[in-house]
Coordinates of C-alpha atoms and ligand atoms in Angstrom, one line a residue:
X1 CA 27.4 -5.4 40.7
X2 CA 30.3 -2.0 42.5
X3 CA 30.6 0.4 39.9
X4 CA 33.9 0.5 37.5
X5 CA 36.5 2.0 39.3
X6 CA 36.8 6.1 37.5
X7 CA 39.8 4.3 35.0
X8 CA 40.8 7.7 32.9
X9 CA 42.2 11.9 33.4
X10 CA 41.4 14.8 31.5
X11 CA 44.8 15.6 29.9
X12 CA 43.4 18.6 27.6
X13 CA 39.8 20.6 28.2
X14 CA 39.8 23.0 25.0
X15 CA 36.6 25.0 24.9
X16 CA 35.6 26.0 21.0
X17 CA 32.0 28.0 22.5
X18 CA 30.9 27.5 26.3
X19 CA 28.4 24.6 25.3
X20 CA 31.4 22.6 23.4
X21 CA 34.2 20.9 24.2
X22 CA 36.9 19.1 22.7
X23 CA 38.0 16.4 25.9
X24 CA 40.8 14.3 26.2
X25 CA 40.5 11.6 27.4
X26 CA 44.3 9.8 28.2
X27 CA 44.0 5.2 30.6
X28 CA 45.4 5.8 33.6
X29 CA 47.8 2.0 34.0
X30 CA 45.6 0.2 31.3
X31 CA 45.8 0.1 27.0
X32 CA 43.1 1.5 24.8
X33 CA 42.4 -0.9 22.3
X34 CA 42.8 -1.2 19.0
X35 CA 39.9 0.9 16.5
X36 CA 38.8 1.5 13.5
X37 CA 38.2 5.1 12.3
X38 CA 34.0 6.5 12.9
X39 CA 33.8 3.8 15.6
X40 CA 32.6 5.3 19.1
X41 CA 33.6 4.8 23.1
X42 CA 31.7 5.0 26.2
X43 CA 32.6 7.8 29.3
X44 CA 30.6 7.5 32.4
X45 CA 30.4 9.7 35.4
X46 CA 28.9 8.8 38.6
X47 CA 25.5 11.0 39.5
X48 CA 26.9 12.4 42.4
X49 CA 29.5 14.7 40.0
X50 CA 28.5 18.7 39.9
X51 CA 26.5 19.9 37.3
X52 CA 28.0 22.7 35.3
X53 CA 25.8 26.3 35.5
X54 CA 24.6 25.9 32.7
X55 CA 22.9 22.9 32.8
X56 CA 19.1 23.2 34.4
X57 CA 18.6 21.5 37.7
X58 CA 17.5 17.9 38.1
X59 CA 16.4 15.8 40.5
X60 CA 18.5 14.4 42.7
X61 CA 19.6 10.7 41.2
X62 CA 18.6 7.2 43.1
X63 CA 22.1 5.6 43.2
X64 CA 24.4 8.8 43.3
X65 CA 27.7 6.5 42.6
X66 CA 26.1 4.6 39.4
X67 CA 27.9 5.7 36.5
X68 CA 25.9 7.5 33.8
X69 CA 27.5 5.8 30.7
X70 CA 27.0 8.0 26.8
X71 CA 28.7 6.8 23.6
X72 CA 30.8 9.7 22.1
X73 CA 32.7 9.2 18.1
X74 CA 36.4 9.1 18.6
X75 CA 37.5 12.1 17.9
X76 CA 41.3 11.0 17.5
X77 CA 43.2 9.3 15.2
X78 CA 43.4 5.6 15.9
X79 CA 47.3 5.4 15.3
X80 CA 47.2 7.3 19.6
X81 CA 47.7 4.8 21.7
X82 CA 48.1 7.9 23.8
X83 CA 44.9 9.3 24.7
X84 CA 41.4 9.5 23.4
X85 CA 39.5 12.8 22.3
X86 CA 36.4 13.4 22.3
X87 CA 34.1 16.7 20.7
X88 CA 31.3 17.4 22.8
X89 CA 27.8 19.4 23.1
X90 CA 26.0 20.1 26.0
X91 CA 22.5 19.3 25.9
X92 CA 21.8 21.6 29.0
X93 CA 18.5 18.8 30.3
X94 CA 21.2 16.1 30.1
X95 CA 22.2 13.0 32.5
X96 CA 25.7 13.1 31.6
X97 CA 26.4 16.1 29.2
X98 CA 27.0 18.5 32.2
X99 CA 28.5 16.8 34.4
X100 CA 31.3 16.1 31.5
X101 CA 31.6 20.0 31.3
X102 CA 32.7 20.6 34.8
X103 CA 35.6 18.1 34.4
X104 CA 38.8 20.2 34.0
X105 CA 43.0 18.7 33.8
X106 CA 43.8 16.2 36.0
X107 CA 39.7 15.3 37.0
X108 CA 39.3 11.5 37.0
X109 CA 36.0 9.6 33.9
X110 CA 35.0 6.3 33.1
X111 CA 36.4 5.9 29.5
X112 CA 34.5 2.0 28.3
X113 CA 37.3 -0.4 27.6
X114 CA 35.8 -1.5 24.3
X115 CA 35.8 0.5 21.2
X116 CA 33.0 -0.3 19.2
X117 CA 30.3 0.9 15.6
X118 CA 29.6 0.1 12.5
X119 CA 30.0 3.7 10.9
X120 CA 33.8 3.1 9.6
X121 CA 35.6 3.1 5.6
X122 CA 34.6 -0.9 6.0
X123 CA 32.1 -0.8 3.4
X124 CA 34.3 1.6 1.5
X125 CA 35.6 0.3 -1.5
X126 CA 39.6 2.9 -1.4
X127 CA 38.9 4.0 -5.6
X128 CA 35.6 6.1 -4.3
X129 CA 35.7 9.0 -3.2
X130 CA 33.9 10.2 0.4
X131 CA 32.1 13.0 1.5
X132 CA 31.7 13.6 4.4
X133 CA 28.4 16.0 5.7
X134 CA 28.2 16.1 9.9
X135 CA 25.9 18.7 12.2
X136 CA 27.6 19.9 15.0
X137 CA 29.2 17.3 17.0
X138 CA 28.8 14.9 14.5
X139 CA 31.8 15.7 13.0
X140 CA 34.0 14.0 15.1
X141 CA 34.3 10.4 13.8
X142 CA 35.1 12.7 10.2
X143 CA 38.6 14.0 12.3
X144 CA 39.9 10.9 12.7
X145 CA 38.9 9.0 10.1
X146 CA 40.4 11.4 7.9
X147 CA 43.6 11.7 10.2
X148 CA 43.5 7.4 8.5
X149 CA 41.8 7.7 5.1
X150 CA 42.8 11.3 3.7
X151 CA 46.1 10.8 1.8
X152 CA 46.9 14.3 0.4
X153 CA 48.0 14.4 -3.5
X154 CA 45.6 10.7 -3.9
X155 CA 43.3 10.3 -6.8
X156 CA 41.1 10.1 -4.6
X157 CA 38.7 12.9 -2.8
X158 CA 37.3 13.4 0.4
X159 CA 34.9 16.8 1.2
X160 CA 34.0 17.3 4.5
X161 CA 30.4 19.8 4.8
X162 CA 30.1 20.5 8.2
X163 CA 26.5 22.7 8.8
X164 CA 26.5 24.6 12.2
X165 CA 24.6 27.3 13.6
X166 CA 27.3 30.1 14.3
X167 CA 30.3 30.4 13.1
X168 CA 31.5 29.7 16.5
X169 CA 30.3 26.7 16.8
X170 CA 32.9 25.0 13.9
X171 CA 34.8 22.7 15.6
X172 CA 38.6 22.0 14.5
X173 CA 38.1 24.8 11.7
X174 CA 41.8 26.0 11.8
X175 CA 42.6 21.7 11.1
X176 CA 40.0 21.3 8.6
X177 CA 41.7 24.6 6.7
X178 CA 45.0 23.4 7.2
X179 CA 44.3 20.5 5.1
X180 CA 42.2 22.2 3.2
X181 CA 45.9 24.2 2.6
X182 CA 48.2 21.4 2.8
X183 CA 45.9 18.2 1.0
X184 CA 44.6 19.2 -3.1
X185 CA 42.1 16.3 -3.2
X186 CA 40.2 18.2 -0.1
X187 CA 36.7 20.2 0.8
X188 CA 36.7 21.8 3.2
X189 CA 33.1 24.0 3.2
X190 CA 31.2 25.3 6.5
X191 CA 27.9 26.9 6.5
X192 CA 26.6 28.5 9.5
X193 CA 22.2 28.9 9.6
X194 CA 22.0 32.6 12.1
X195 CA 24.1 34.7 10.4
X196 CA 22.3 37.6 11.5
X197 CA 23.9 37.2 15.2
X198 CA 27.5 37.0 14.4
X199 CA 29.4 39.6 15.3
X200 CA 31.0 40.4 11.7
X201 CA 29.4 39.5 9.2
X202 CA 30.2 36.1 8.0
X203 CA 30.6 36.6 4.0
X204 CA 31.0 32.0 4.0
X205 CA 27.8 30.2 3.0
X206 CA 24.0 30.5 5.2
X207 CA 22.2 28.0 5.2
X208 CA 21.3 23.8 6.5
X209 CA 24.6 21.5 5.6
X210 CA 22.2 19.6 2.7
X211 CA 22.0 22.9 1.0
X212 CA 26.1 22.5 -0.2
X213 CA 24.9 19.0 -1.3
X214 CA 22.3 20.8 -3.2
X215 CA 24.5 23.6 -4.5
X216 CA 28.2 23.1 -6.5
X217 CA 30.7 23.4 -3.4
X218 CA 31.4 19.9 -4.9
X219 CA 31.8 20.5 -8.7
X220 CA 33.2 23.3 -8.1
X221 CA 36.0 21.8 -6.1
X222 CA 36.7 18.3 -7.9
X223 CA 35.6 19.1 -11.6
X224 CA 31.8 16.7 -11.1
X225 CA 29.1 15.9 -9.0
X226 CA 29.8 12.8 -7.2
X227 CA 27.1 10.5 -8.5
X228 CA 27.0 6.6 -6.7
X229 CA 29.5 5.5 -9.3
X230 CA 32.4 7.5 -7.6
X231 CA 31.4 8.3 -4.1
X232 CA 30.1 7.1 -0.8
X233 CA 28.5 9.7 1.7
X234 CA 29.3 9.5 5.2
X235 CA 25.9 11.3 7.2
X236 CA 25.8 12.2 10.8
X237 CA 24.4 14.6 13.4
X238 CA 20.7 15.4 14.1
X239 CA 18.2 13.0 12.8
X240 CA 16.8 16.1 10.2
X241 CA 19.6 16.2 9.0
X242 CA 20.6 12.2 8.0
X243 CA 16.6 11.8 7.6
X244 CA 16.4 15.1 4.9
X245 CA 20.4 13.8 3.3
X246 CA 19.1 10.7 2.2
X247 CA 16.4 12.0 1.3
X248 CA 17.9 14.2 -1.1
X249 CA 20.5 11.7 -2.2
X250 CA 18.0 9.6 -2.6
X251 CA 17.1 11.6 -6.1
X252 CA 20.5 11.1 -6.8
X253 CA 20.5 7.8 -7.1
X254 CA 21.9 7.1 -4.2
X255 CA 21.6 4.8 -1.4
X256 CA 21.8 3.2 3.0
X257 CA 24.2 1.1 3.8
X258 CA 23.1 -2.0 5.9
X259 CA 23.5 -4.6 7.9
X260 CA 21.7 -6.7 5.0
X261 CA 22.5 -5.2 1.7
X262 CA 25.6 -2.0 -0.1
X263 CA 24.8 1.0 -0.4
X264 CA 26.7 4.3 -1.2
X265 CA 25.0 6.5 2.0
X266 CA 26.7 5.8 5.9
X267 CA 24.7 6.8 8.6
X268 CA 25.5 7.6 12.0
X269 CA 22.5 8.6 14.7
X270 CA 23.4 10.4 17.7
X271 CA 20.1 10.2 19.5
Ligands
FAD301 C1 27.2 6.0 18.6 C2 27.0 7.2 19.7 C3 27.9 8.0 19.2 C4 27.9 10.0 19.4 N1 29.2 10.9 19.8 C5 29.2 11.6 19.9 C6 29.9 12.7 20.0 O1 30.8 12.7 19.2 N2 29.2 14.2 20.4 C7 28.5 14.6 21.2 O2 28.1 15.5 21.9 N3 27.2 13.1 21.1 C8 27.9 11.9 21.6 N4 26.1 10.9 20.9 C9 25.1 11.8 22.0 C10 25.2 11.1 23.3 O3 25.5 9.3 23.4 C11 24.6 11.5 24.5 O4 23.1 11.1 23.4 C12 24.8 13.5 24.0 O5 25.9 13.7 25.1 C13 23.5 13.5 25.5 O6 24.3 13.3 26.3 P1 23.0 13.2 28.3 O7 23.2 12.4 29.4 O8 23.7 15.1 28.7 O9 22.3 13.6 27.3 P2 20.4 12.7 27.6 O10 20.0 12.4 29.9 O11 21.0 11.5 26.8 O12 19.2 13.4 26.8 C14 19.3 13.4 25.1 C15 18.6 13.8 24.5 O13 18.8 15.4 24.2 C16 18.9 14.9 23.4 N5 19.9 16.3 22.4 C17 19.5 17.7 22.1 N6 20.7 17.7 21.7 C18 21.3 16.5 21.5 C19 23.0 16.3 21.4 N7 23.7 17.1 20.2 N8 23.9 14.8 21.3 C20 21.8 14.2 22.0 N9 21.2 13.9 22.6 C21 20.2 15.8 21.8 C22 17.8 14.8 22.3 O14 16.2 14.9 22.5 C23 18.0 12.8 23.4 O15 16.8 12.1 23.6 C24 26.9 10.0 20.7 C25 25.3 8.9 20.2 C26 25.7 7.9 20.3 C27 24.6 7.2 20.3

């Protein structure tokens, strides 16, 4: 079977750091499908595409024309039909990300025509508050969810807890700070784990993102501590954070949502 043509074009590349980019990709001659915030699309490039200089070298792919495909949460609004935005971390030993990092405006890429996934608000009743916990690019699906589900001034409260190593790894920070300014029912708490690396002393929270849940940031903002009766929690990012957070939340009565059992913890595993 011949590989599909590269059917989309990069229309914006924002470098958050040398290891983090936001890629905006527009379909060329076709229409983006409808999707729900939190779902993921697939990006692909052939093995013949060049790798960025930070990548470690790899063996030449057996079939250089074959597309390397990986899933990426859509970070842009489901109300937008012009393009999709993706928040991508470089895995220096990876197959696809070193190639995605070489893309520039005008370059072609394959964007899968299907957007799928269960990490959505489908099982979240509209009267429940929402806490979104992410490490790194695990923030991506929340950026899409907020554009659709956050109504400023509503009784329903939203909190984003975002963990990264350094302050410069906190992508979308100014957008989230703007939302805090505009929406009384929205809370954003970044936390960094390597404050010693900061060129200017970091005055915010330090440690792991789970530490924010253990502390008082949400109850200080909301005036009460979230419980399984009033709040659903989303987890996205590193496996260690997800495992620790589920264990922590379980001690407070939260249960994981599965295909068979309802729960208040919704999980997306990136790897
Ligand atoms: C539903 C879903 C949504 C995803 N959304 C995003 C997203 O929005 N942004 C994003 O950057 N990635 C996302 N990923 C991960 C993405 O699909 C790729 O796995 C990742 O970009 C690495 O691809 P690669 O080909 O460069 O590495 P590969 O050659 O596939 O090697 C991956 C290996 O590198 C390790 N690794 C280290 N750091 C990471 C990391 N940050 N992500 C994945 N693997 C890592 C793991 O051990 C993993 O097995 C998502 C994955 C899934 C399943």
